[in-house]
PDB file of C-alpha atoms in Angstrom:
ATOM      1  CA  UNK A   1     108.586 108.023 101.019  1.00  0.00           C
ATOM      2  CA  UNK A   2     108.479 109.325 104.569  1.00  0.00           C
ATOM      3  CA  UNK A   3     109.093 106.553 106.751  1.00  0.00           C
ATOM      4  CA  UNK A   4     105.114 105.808 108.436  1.00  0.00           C
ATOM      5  CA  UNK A   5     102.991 108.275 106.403  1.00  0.00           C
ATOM      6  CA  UNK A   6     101.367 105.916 104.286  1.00  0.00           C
ATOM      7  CA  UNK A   7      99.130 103.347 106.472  1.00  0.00           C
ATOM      8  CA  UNK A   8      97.400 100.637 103.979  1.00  0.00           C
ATOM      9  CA  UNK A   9      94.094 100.378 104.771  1.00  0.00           C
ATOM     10  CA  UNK A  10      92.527  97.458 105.569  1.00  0.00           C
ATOM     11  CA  UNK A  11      89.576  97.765 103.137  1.00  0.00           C
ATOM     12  CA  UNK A  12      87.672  94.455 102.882  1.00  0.00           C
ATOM     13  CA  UNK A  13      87.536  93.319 106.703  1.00  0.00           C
ATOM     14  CA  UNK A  14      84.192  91.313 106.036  1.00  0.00           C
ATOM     15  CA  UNK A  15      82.905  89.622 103.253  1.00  0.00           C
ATOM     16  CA  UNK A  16      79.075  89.376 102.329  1.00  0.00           C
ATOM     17  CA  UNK A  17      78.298  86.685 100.449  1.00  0.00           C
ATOM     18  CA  UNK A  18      75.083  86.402  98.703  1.00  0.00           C
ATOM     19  CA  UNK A  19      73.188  84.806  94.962  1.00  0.00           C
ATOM     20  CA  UNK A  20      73.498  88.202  93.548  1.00  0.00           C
ATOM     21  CA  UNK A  21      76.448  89.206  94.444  1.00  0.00           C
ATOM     22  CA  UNK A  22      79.503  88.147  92.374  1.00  0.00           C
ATOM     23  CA  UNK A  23      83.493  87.106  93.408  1.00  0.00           C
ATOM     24  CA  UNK A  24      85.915  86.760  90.946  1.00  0.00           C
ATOM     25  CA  UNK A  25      87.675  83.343  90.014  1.00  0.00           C
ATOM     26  CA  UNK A  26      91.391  84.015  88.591  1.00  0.00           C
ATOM     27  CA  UNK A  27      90.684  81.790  85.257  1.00  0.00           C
ATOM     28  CA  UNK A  28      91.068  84.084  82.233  1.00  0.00           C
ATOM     29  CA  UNK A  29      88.270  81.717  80.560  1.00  0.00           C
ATOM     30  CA  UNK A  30      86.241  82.225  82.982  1.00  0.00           C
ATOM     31  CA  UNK A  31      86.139  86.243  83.137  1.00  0.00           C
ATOM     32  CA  UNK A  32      87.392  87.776  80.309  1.00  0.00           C
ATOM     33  CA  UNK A  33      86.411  87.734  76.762  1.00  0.00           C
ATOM     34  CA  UNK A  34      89.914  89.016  73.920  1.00  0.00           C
ATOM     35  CA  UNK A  35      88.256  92.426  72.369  1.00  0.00           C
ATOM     36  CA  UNK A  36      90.997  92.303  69.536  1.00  0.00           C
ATOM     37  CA  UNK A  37      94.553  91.259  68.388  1.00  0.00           C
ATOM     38  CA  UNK A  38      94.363  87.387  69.804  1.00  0.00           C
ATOM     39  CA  UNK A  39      97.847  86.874  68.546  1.00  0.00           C
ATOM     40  CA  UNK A  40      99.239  89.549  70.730  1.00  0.00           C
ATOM     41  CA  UNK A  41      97.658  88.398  74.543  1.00  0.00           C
ATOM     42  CA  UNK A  42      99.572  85.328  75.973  1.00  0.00           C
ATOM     43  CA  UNK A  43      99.454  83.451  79.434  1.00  0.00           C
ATOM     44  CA  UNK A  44     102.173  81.970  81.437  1.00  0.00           C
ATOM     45  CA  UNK A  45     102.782  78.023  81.573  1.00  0.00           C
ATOM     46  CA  UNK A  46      99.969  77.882  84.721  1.00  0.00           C
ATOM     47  CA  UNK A  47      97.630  80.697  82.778  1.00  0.00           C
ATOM     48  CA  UNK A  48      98.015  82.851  85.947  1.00  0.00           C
ATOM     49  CA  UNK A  49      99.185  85.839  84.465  1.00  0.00           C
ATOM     50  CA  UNK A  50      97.906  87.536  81.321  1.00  0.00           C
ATOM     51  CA  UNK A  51     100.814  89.633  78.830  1.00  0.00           C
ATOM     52  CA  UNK A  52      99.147  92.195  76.550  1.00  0.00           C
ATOM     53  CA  UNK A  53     101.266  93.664  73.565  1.00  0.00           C
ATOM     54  CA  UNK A  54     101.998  96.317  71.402  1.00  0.00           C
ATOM     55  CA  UNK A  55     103.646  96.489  67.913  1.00  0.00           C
ATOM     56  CA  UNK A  56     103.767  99.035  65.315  1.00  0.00           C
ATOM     57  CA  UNK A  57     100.707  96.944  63.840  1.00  0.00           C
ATOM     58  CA  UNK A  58      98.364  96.980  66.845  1.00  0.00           C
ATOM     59  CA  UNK A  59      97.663  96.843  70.523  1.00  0.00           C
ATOM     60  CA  UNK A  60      95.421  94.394  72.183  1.00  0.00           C
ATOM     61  CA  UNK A  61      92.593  94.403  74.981  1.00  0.00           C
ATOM     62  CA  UNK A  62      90.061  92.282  76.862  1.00  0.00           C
ATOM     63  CA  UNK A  63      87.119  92.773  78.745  1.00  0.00           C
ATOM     64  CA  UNK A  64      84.931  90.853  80.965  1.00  0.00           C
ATOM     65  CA  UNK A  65      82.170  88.758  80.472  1.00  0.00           C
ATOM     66  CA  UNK A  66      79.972  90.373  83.151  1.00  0.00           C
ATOM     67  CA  UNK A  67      78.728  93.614  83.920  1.00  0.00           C
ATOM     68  CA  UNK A  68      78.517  95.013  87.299  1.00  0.00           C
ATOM     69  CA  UNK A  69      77.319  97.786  89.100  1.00  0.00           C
ATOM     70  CA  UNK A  70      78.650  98.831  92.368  1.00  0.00           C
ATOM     71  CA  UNK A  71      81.652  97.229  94.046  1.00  0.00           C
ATOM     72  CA  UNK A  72      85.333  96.258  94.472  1.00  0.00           C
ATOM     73  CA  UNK A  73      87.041  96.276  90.999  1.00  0.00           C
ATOM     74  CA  UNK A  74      90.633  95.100  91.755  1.00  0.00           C
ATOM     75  CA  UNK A  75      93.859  93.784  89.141  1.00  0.00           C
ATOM     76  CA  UNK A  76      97.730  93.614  89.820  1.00  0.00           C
ATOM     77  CA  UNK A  77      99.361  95.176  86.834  1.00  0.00           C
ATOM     78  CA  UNK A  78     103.524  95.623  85.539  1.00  0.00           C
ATOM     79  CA  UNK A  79     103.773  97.850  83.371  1.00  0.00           C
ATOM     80  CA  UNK A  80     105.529  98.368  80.375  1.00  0.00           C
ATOM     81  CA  UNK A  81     109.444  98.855  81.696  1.00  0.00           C
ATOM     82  CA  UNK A  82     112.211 100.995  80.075  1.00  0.00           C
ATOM     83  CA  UNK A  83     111.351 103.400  77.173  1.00  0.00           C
ATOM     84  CA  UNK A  84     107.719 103.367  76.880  1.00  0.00           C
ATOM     85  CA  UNK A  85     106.909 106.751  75.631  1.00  0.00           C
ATOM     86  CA  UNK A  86     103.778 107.013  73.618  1.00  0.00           C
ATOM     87  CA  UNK A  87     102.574 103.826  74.635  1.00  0.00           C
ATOM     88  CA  UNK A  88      99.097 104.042  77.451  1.00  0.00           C
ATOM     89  CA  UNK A  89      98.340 101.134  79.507  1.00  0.00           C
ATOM     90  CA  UNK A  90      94.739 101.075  79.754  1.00  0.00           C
ATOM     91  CA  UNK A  91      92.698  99.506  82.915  1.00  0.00           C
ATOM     92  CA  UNK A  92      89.144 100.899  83.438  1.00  0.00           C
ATOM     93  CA  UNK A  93      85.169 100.316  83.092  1.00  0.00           C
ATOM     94  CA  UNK A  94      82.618 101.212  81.069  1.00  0.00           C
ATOM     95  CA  UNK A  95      79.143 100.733  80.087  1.00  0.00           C
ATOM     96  CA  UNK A  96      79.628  99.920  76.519  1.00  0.00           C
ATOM     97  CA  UNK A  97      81.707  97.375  74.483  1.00  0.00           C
ATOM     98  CA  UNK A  98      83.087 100.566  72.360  1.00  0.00           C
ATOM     99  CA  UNK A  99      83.548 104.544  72.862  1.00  0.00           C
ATOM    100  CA  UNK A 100      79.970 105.420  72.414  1.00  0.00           C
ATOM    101  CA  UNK A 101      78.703 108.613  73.132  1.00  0.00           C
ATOM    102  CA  UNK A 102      76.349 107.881  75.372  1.00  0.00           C
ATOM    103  CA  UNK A 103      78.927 105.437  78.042  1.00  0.00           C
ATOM    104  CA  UNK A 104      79.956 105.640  81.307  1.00  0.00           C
ATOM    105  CA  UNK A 105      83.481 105.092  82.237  1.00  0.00           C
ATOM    106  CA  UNK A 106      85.767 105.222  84.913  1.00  0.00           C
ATOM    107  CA  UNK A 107      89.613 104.762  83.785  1.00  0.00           C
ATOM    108  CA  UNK A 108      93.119 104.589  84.823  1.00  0.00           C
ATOM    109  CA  UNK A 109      95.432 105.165  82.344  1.00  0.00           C
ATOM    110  CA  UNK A 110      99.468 104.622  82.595  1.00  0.00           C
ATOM    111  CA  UNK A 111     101.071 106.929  80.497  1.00  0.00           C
ATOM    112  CA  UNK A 112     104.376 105.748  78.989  1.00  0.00           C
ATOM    113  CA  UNK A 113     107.993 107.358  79.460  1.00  0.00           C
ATOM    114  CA  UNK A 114     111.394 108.153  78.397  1.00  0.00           C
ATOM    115  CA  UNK A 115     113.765 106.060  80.725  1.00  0.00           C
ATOM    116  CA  UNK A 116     114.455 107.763  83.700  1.00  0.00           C
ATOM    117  CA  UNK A 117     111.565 109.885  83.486  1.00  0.00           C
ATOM    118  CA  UNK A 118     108.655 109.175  85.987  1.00  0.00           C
ATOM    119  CA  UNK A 119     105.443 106.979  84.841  1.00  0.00           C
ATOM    120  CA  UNK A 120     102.318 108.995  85.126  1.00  0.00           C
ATOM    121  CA  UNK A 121      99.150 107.485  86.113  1.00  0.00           C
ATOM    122  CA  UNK A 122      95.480 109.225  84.573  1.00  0.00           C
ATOM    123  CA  UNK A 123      92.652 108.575  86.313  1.00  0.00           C
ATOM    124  CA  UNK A 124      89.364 110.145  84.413  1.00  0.00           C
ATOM    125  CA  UNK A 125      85.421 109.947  84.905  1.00  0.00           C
ATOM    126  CA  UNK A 126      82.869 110.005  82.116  1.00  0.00           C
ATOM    127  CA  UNK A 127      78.949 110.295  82.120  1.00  0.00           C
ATOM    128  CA  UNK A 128      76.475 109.959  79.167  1.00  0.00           C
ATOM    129  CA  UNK A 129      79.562 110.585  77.209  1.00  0.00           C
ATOM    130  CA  UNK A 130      81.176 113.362  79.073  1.00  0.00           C
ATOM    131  CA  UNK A 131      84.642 113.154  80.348  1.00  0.00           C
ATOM    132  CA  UNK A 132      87.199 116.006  80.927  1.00  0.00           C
ATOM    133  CA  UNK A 133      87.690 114.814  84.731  1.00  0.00           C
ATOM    134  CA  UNK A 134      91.337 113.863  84.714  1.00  0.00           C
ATOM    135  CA  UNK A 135      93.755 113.783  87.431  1.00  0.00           C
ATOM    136  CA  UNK A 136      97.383 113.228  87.035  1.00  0.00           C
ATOM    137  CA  UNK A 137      99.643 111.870  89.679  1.00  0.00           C
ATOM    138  CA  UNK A 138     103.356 110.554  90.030  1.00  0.00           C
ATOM    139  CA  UNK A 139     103.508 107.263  91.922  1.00  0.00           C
ATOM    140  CA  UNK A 140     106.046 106.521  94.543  1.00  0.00           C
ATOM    141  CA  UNK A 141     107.495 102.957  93.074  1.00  0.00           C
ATOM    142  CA  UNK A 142     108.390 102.025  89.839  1.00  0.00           C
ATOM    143  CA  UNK A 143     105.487 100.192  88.272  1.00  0.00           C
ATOM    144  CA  UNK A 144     107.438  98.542  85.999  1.00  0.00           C
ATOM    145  CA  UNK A 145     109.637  96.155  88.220  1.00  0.00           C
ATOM    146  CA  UNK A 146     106.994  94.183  90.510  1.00  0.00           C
ATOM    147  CA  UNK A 147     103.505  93.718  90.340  1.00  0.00           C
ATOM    148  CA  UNK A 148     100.944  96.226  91.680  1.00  0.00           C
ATOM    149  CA  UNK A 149      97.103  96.479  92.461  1.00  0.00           C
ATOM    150  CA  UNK A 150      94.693  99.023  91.126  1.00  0.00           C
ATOM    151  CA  UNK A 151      91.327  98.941  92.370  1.00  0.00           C
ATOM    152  CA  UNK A 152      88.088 101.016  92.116  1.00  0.00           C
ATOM    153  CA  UNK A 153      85.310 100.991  94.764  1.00  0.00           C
ATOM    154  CA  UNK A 154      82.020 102.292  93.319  1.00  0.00           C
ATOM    155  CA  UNK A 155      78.960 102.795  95.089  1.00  0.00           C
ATOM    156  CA  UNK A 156      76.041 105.149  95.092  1.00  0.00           C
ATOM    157  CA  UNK A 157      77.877 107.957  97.511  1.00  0.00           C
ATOM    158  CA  UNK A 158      81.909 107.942  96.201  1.00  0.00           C
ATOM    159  CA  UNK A 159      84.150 106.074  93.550  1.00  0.00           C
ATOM    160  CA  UNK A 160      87.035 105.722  94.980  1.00  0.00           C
ATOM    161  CA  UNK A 161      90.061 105.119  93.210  1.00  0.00           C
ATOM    162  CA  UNK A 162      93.287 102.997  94.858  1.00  0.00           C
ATOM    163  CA  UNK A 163      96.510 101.756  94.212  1.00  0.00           C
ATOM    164  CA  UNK A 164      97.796  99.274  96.765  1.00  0.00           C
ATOM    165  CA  UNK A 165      94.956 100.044  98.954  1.00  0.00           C
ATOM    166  CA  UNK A 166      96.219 103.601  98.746  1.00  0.00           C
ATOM    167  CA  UNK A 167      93.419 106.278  98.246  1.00  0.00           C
ATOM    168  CA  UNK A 168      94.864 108.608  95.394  1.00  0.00           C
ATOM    169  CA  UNK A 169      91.583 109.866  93.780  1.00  0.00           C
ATOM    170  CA  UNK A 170      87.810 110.520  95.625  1.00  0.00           C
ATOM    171  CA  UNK A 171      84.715 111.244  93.703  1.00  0.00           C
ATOM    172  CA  UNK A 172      82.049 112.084  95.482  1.00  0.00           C
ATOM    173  CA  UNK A 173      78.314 112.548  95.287  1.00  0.00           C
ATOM    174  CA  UNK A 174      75.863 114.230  97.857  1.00  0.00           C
ATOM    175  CA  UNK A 175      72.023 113.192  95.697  1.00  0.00           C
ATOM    176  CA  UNK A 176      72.186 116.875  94.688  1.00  0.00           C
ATOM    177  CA  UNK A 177      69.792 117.554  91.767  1.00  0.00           C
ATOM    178  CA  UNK A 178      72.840 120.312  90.802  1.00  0.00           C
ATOM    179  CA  UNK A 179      75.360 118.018  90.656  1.00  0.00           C
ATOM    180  CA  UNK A 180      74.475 115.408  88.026  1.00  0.00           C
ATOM    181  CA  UNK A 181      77.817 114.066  87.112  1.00  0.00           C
ATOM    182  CA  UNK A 182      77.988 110.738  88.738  1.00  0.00           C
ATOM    183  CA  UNK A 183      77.878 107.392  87.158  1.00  0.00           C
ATOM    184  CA  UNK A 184      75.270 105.281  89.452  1.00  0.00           C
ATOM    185  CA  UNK A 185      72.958 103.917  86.673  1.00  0.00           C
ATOM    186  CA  UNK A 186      74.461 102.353  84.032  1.00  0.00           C
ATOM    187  CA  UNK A 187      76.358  98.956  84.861  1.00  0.00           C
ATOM    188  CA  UNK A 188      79.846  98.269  83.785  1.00  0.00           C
ATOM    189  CA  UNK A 189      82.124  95.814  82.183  1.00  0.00           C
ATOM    190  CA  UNK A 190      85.941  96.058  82.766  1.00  0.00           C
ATOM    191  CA  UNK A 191      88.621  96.340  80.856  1.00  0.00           C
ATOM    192  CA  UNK A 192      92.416  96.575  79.631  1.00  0.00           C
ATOM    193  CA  UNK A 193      94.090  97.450  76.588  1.00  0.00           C
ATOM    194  CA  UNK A 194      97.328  98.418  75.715  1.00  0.00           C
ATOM    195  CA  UNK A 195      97.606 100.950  72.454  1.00  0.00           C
ATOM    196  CA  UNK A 196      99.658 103.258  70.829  1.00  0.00           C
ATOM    197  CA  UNK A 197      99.067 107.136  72.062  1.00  0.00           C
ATOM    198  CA  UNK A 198     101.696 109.082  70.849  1.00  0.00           C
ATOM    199  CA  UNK A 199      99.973 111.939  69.594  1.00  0.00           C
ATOM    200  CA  UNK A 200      98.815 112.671  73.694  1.00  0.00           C
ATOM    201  CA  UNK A 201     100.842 110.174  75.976  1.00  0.00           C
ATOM    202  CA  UNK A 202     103.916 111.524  76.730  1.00  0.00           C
ATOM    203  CA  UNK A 203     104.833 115.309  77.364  1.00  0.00           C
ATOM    204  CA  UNK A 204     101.525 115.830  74.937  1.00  0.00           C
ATOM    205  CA  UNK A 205     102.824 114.229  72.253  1.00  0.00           C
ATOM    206  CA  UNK A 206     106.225 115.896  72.263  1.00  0.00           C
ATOM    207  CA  UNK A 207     107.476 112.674  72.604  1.00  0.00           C
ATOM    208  CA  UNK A 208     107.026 109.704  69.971  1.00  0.00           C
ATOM    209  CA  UNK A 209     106.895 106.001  70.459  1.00  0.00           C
ATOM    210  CA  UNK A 210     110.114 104.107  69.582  1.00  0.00           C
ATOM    211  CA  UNK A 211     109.251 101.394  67.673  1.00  0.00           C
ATOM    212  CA  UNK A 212     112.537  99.268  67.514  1.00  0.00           C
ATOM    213  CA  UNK A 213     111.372  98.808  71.161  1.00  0.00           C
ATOM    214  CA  UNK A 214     108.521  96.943  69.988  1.00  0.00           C
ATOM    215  CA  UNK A 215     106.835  95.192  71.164  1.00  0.00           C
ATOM    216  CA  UNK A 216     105.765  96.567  74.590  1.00  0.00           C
ATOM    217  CA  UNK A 217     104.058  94.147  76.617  1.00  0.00           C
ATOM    218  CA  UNK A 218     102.126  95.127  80.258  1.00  0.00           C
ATOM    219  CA  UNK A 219     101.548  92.471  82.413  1.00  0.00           C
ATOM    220  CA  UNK A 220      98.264  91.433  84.529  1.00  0.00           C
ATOM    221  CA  UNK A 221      97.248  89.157  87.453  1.00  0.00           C
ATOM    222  CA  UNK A 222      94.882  88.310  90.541  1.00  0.00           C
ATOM    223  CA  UNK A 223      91.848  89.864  88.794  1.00  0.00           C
ATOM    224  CA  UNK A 224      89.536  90.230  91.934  1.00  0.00           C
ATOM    225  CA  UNK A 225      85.743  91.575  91.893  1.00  0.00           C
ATOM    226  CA  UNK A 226      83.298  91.663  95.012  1.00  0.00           C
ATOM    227  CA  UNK A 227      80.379  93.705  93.311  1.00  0.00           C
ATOM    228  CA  UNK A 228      76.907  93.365  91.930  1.00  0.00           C
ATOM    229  CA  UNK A 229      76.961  91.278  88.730  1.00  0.00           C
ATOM    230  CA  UNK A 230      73.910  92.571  86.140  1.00  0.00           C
ATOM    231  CA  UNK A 231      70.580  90.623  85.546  1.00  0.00           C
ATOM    232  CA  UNK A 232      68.593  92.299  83.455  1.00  0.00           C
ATOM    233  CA  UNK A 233      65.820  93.890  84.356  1.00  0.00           C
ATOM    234  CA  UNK A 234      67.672  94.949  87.288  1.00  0.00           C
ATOM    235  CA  UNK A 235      69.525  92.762  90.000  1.00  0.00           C
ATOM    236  CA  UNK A 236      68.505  92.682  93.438  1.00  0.00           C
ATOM    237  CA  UNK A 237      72.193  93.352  94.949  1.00  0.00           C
ATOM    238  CA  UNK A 238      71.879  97.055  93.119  1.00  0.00           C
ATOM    239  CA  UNK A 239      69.678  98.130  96.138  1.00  0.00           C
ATOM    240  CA  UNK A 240      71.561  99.565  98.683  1.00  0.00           C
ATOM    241  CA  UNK A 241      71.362  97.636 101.606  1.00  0.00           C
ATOM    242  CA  UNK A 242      73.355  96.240 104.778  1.00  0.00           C
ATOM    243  CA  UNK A 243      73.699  93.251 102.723  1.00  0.00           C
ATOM    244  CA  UNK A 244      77.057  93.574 100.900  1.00  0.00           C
ATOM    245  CA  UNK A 245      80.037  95.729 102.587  1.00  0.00           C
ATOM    246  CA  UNK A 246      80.529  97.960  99.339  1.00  0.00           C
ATOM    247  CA  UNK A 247      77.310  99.331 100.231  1.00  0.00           C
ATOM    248  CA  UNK A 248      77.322  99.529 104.005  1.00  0.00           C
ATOM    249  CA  UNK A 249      77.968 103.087 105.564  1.00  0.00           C
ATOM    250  CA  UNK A 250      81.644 102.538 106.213  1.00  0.00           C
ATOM    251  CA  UNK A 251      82.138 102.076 102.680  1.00  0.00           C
ATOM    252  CA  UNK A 252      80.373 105.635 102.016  1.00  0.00           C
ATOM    253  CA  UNK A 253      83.344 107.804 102.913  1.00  0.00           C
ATOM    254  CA  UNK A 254      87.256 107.090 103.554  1.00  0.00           C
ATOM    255  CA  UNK A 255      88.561 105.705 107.007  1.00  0.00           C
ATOM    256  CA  UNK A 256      90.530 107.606 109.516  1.00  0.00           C
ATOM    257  CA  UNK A 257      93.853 105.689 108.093  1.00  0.00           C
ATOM    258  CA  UNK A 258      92.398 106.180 104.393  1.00  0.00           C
ATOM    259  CA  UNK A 259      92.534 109.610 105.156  1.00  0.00           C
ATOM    260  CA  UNK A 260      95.926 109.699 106.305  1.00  0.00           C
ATOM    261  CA  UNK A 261      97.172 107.961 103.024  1.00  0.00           C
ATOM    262  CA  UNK A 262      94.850 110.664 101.133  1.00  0.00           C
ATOM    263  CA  UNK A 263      96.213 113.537 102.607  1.00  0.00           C
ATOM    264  CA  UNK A 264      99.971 112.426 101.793  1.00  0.00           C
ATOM    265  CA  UNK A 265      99.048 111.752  98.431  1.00  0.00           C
ATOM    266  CA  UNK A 266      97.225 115.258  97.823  1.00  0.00           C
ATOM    267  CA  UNK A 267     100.481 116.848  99.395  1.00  0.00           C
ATOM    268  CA  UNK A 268     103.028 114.906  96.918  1.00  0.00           C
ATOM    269  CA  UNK A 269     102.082 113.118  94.378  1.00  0.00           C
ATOM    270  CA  UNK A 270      99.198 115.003  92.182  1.00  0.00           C
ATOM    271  CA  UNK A 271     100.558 116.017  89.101  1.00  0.00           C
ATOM    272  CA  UNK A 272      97.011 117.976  87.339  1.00  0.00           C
ATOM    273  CA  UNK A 273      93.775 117.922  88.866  1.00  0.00           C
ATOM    274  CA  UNK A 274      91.075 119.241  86.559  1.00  0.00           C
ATOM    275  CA  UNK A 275      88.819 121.071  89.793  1.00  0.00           C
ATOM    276  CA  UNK A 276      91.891 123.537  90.079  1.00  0.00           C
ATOM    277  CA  UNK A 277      92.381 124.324  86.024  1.00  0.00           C
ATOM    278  CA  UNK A 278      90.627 127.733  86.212  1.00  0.00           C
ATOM    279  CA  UNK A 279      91.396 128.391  82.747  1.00  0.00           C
ATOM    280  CA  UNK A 280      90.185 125.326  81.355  1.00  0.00           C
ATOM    281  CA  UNK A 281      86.738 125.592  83.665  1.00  0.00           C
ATOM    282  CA  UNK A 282      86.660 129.388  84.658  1.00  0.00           C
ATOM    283  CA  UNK A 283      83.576 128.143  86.299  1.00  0.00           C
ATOM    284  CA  UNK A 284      84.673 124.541  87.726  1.00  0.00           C
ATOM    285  CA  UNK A 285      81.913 121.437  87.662  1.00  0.00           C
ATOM    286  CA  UNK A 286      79.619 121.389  90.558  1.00  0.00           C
ATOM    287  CA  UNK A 287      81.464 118.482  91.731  1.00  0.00           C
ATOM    288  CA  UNK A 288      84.367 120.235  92.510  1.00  0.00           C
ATOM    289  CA  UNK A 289      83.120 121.840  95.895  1.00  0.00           C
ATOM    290  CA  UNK A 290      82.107 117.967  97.614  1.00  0.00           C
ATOM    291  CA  UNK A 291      84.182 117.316  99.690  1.00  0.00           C
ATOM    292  CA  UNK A 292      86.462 113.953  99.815  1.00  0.00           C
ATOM    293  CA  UNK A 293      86.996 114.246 103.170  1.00  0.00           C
ATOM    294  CA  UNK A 294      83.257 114.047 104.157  1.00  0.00           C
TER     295      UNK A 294
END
């Protein structure tokens, strides 16, 4: 990486506390609810970090307790090291507890590799059902020897997705009655899963998962949310207000430094970006011409 391009931002200087408003604790318990496959999620001796695992049988996921809408989303992931082809990492939200066709969803997906090749990372954005937003980008670290965070910021005017406070992905909305693709009504639980996608994954599907590498196991720690937990009817932290930082105007576009960190990423790392496939969209999504910069 060139030596003083990337600048971390320094994205949660203040914290606004209030009833509505939810943080995190790190207890497992206490946020996260085992969707399937108990027998293949484990802890470590002090329960701090969380091992998800895949065998030719089945993968395993969780998902939190809560739902929110609007916030900081953040969880330190390793993924799955040496030959993972086939196999996707999952780490995203969603409105409902399955694929319905009617959800909301905002993902990153870590698609596995043969050893030596890079890991990909999929970031995608669905509304009412409706996906087909994907961006594909190389990452400049192997995710498979330490720990690293992946965040989402979500509020009314971008969702913003990050990897160690890095920018990589901006999705935008301007109110515009012509550009209706934005999930800002629905709340959202969060999730991870790791599953078998062979068919897809991994040079689209050329490649096949391995199983006498089973089982694959991605690792997970420091779950971390500052965002509006759900009350039904509807919460009073939803309202966008001066009252929480997620929803203050600094939080409505990136930061000078953010920028930066975008920019180098745009230049080196994006592997597919849907908004330039003219033969998949000869006429690309309205949201295509917003600008991330803005």
């Amino acid at each position: 990486m060139e030596k003083g391009v990337l600048f971390i931002a320094l994205l949660i200087s203040a914290f606004y506390s209030s009833s509505e408003a939810a943080d995190s604790q790190t207890s497992f318990e206490d946020n996260f609810s085992i969707m399937w496959s108990e027998d293949h999620f484990k802890t470590s001796e002090d329960g701090q970090t969380w091992y998800l695992s895949l065998d030719k049988d089945t993968g395993c996921g969780f998902q939190t307790k809560q739902r929110y809408r609007f916030g900081w989303f953040s969880m330190k992931l390793k993924l799955v090291g040496g030959d993972s082809a086939g196999v996707v990492t999952a780490y995203y939200m969603c409105s409902e507890n399955g694929a319905g066709p009617e959800r909301d969803e905002l993902d990153f997906e870590f698609l596995g590799n043969r050893t030596g090749q890079p890991y990909l990372i999929q970031t995608n954005v669905y509304k009412n059902g409706v996906g087909g937003r994907e961006m594909r980008h190389m990452l400049w670290f192997d995710p498979t020897e330490e720990f690293h965070s992946y965040s989402i910021q979500w509020n009314n005017h971008q969702i913003v997705f990050f990897v160690d406070e890095v920018p990589i992905r901006v999705f935008k909305n301007n109110g515009d009655e012509k550009n209706d693709f934005f999930p800002n009504e629905k709340p959202m639980y969060l999730f991870s899963s790791i599953w078998n996608a062979d068919e897809w994954a991994t040079r689209g599907g050329l490649e096949k998962t391995d199983w006498k590498r089973a089982p694959f196991v991605s690792s997970y720690k420091d779950f971390s949310v500052e965002g509006c937990q759900w009350e039904d009817p509807y919460p009073a932290c939803v309202s966008t207000t001066t009252k929480n930082w997620w929803d203050q105007y600094k939080a409505w576009h990136l930061s000078d430094s953010q920028k930066m960190d975008y920019a180098w990423v745009q230049r080196n790392l994006v592997i597919y970006d849907y908004c330039k496939d003219n033969e998949r969209y000869p006429k690309l999504p309205g949201e295509c011409s917003l600008s991330p910069w803005e």
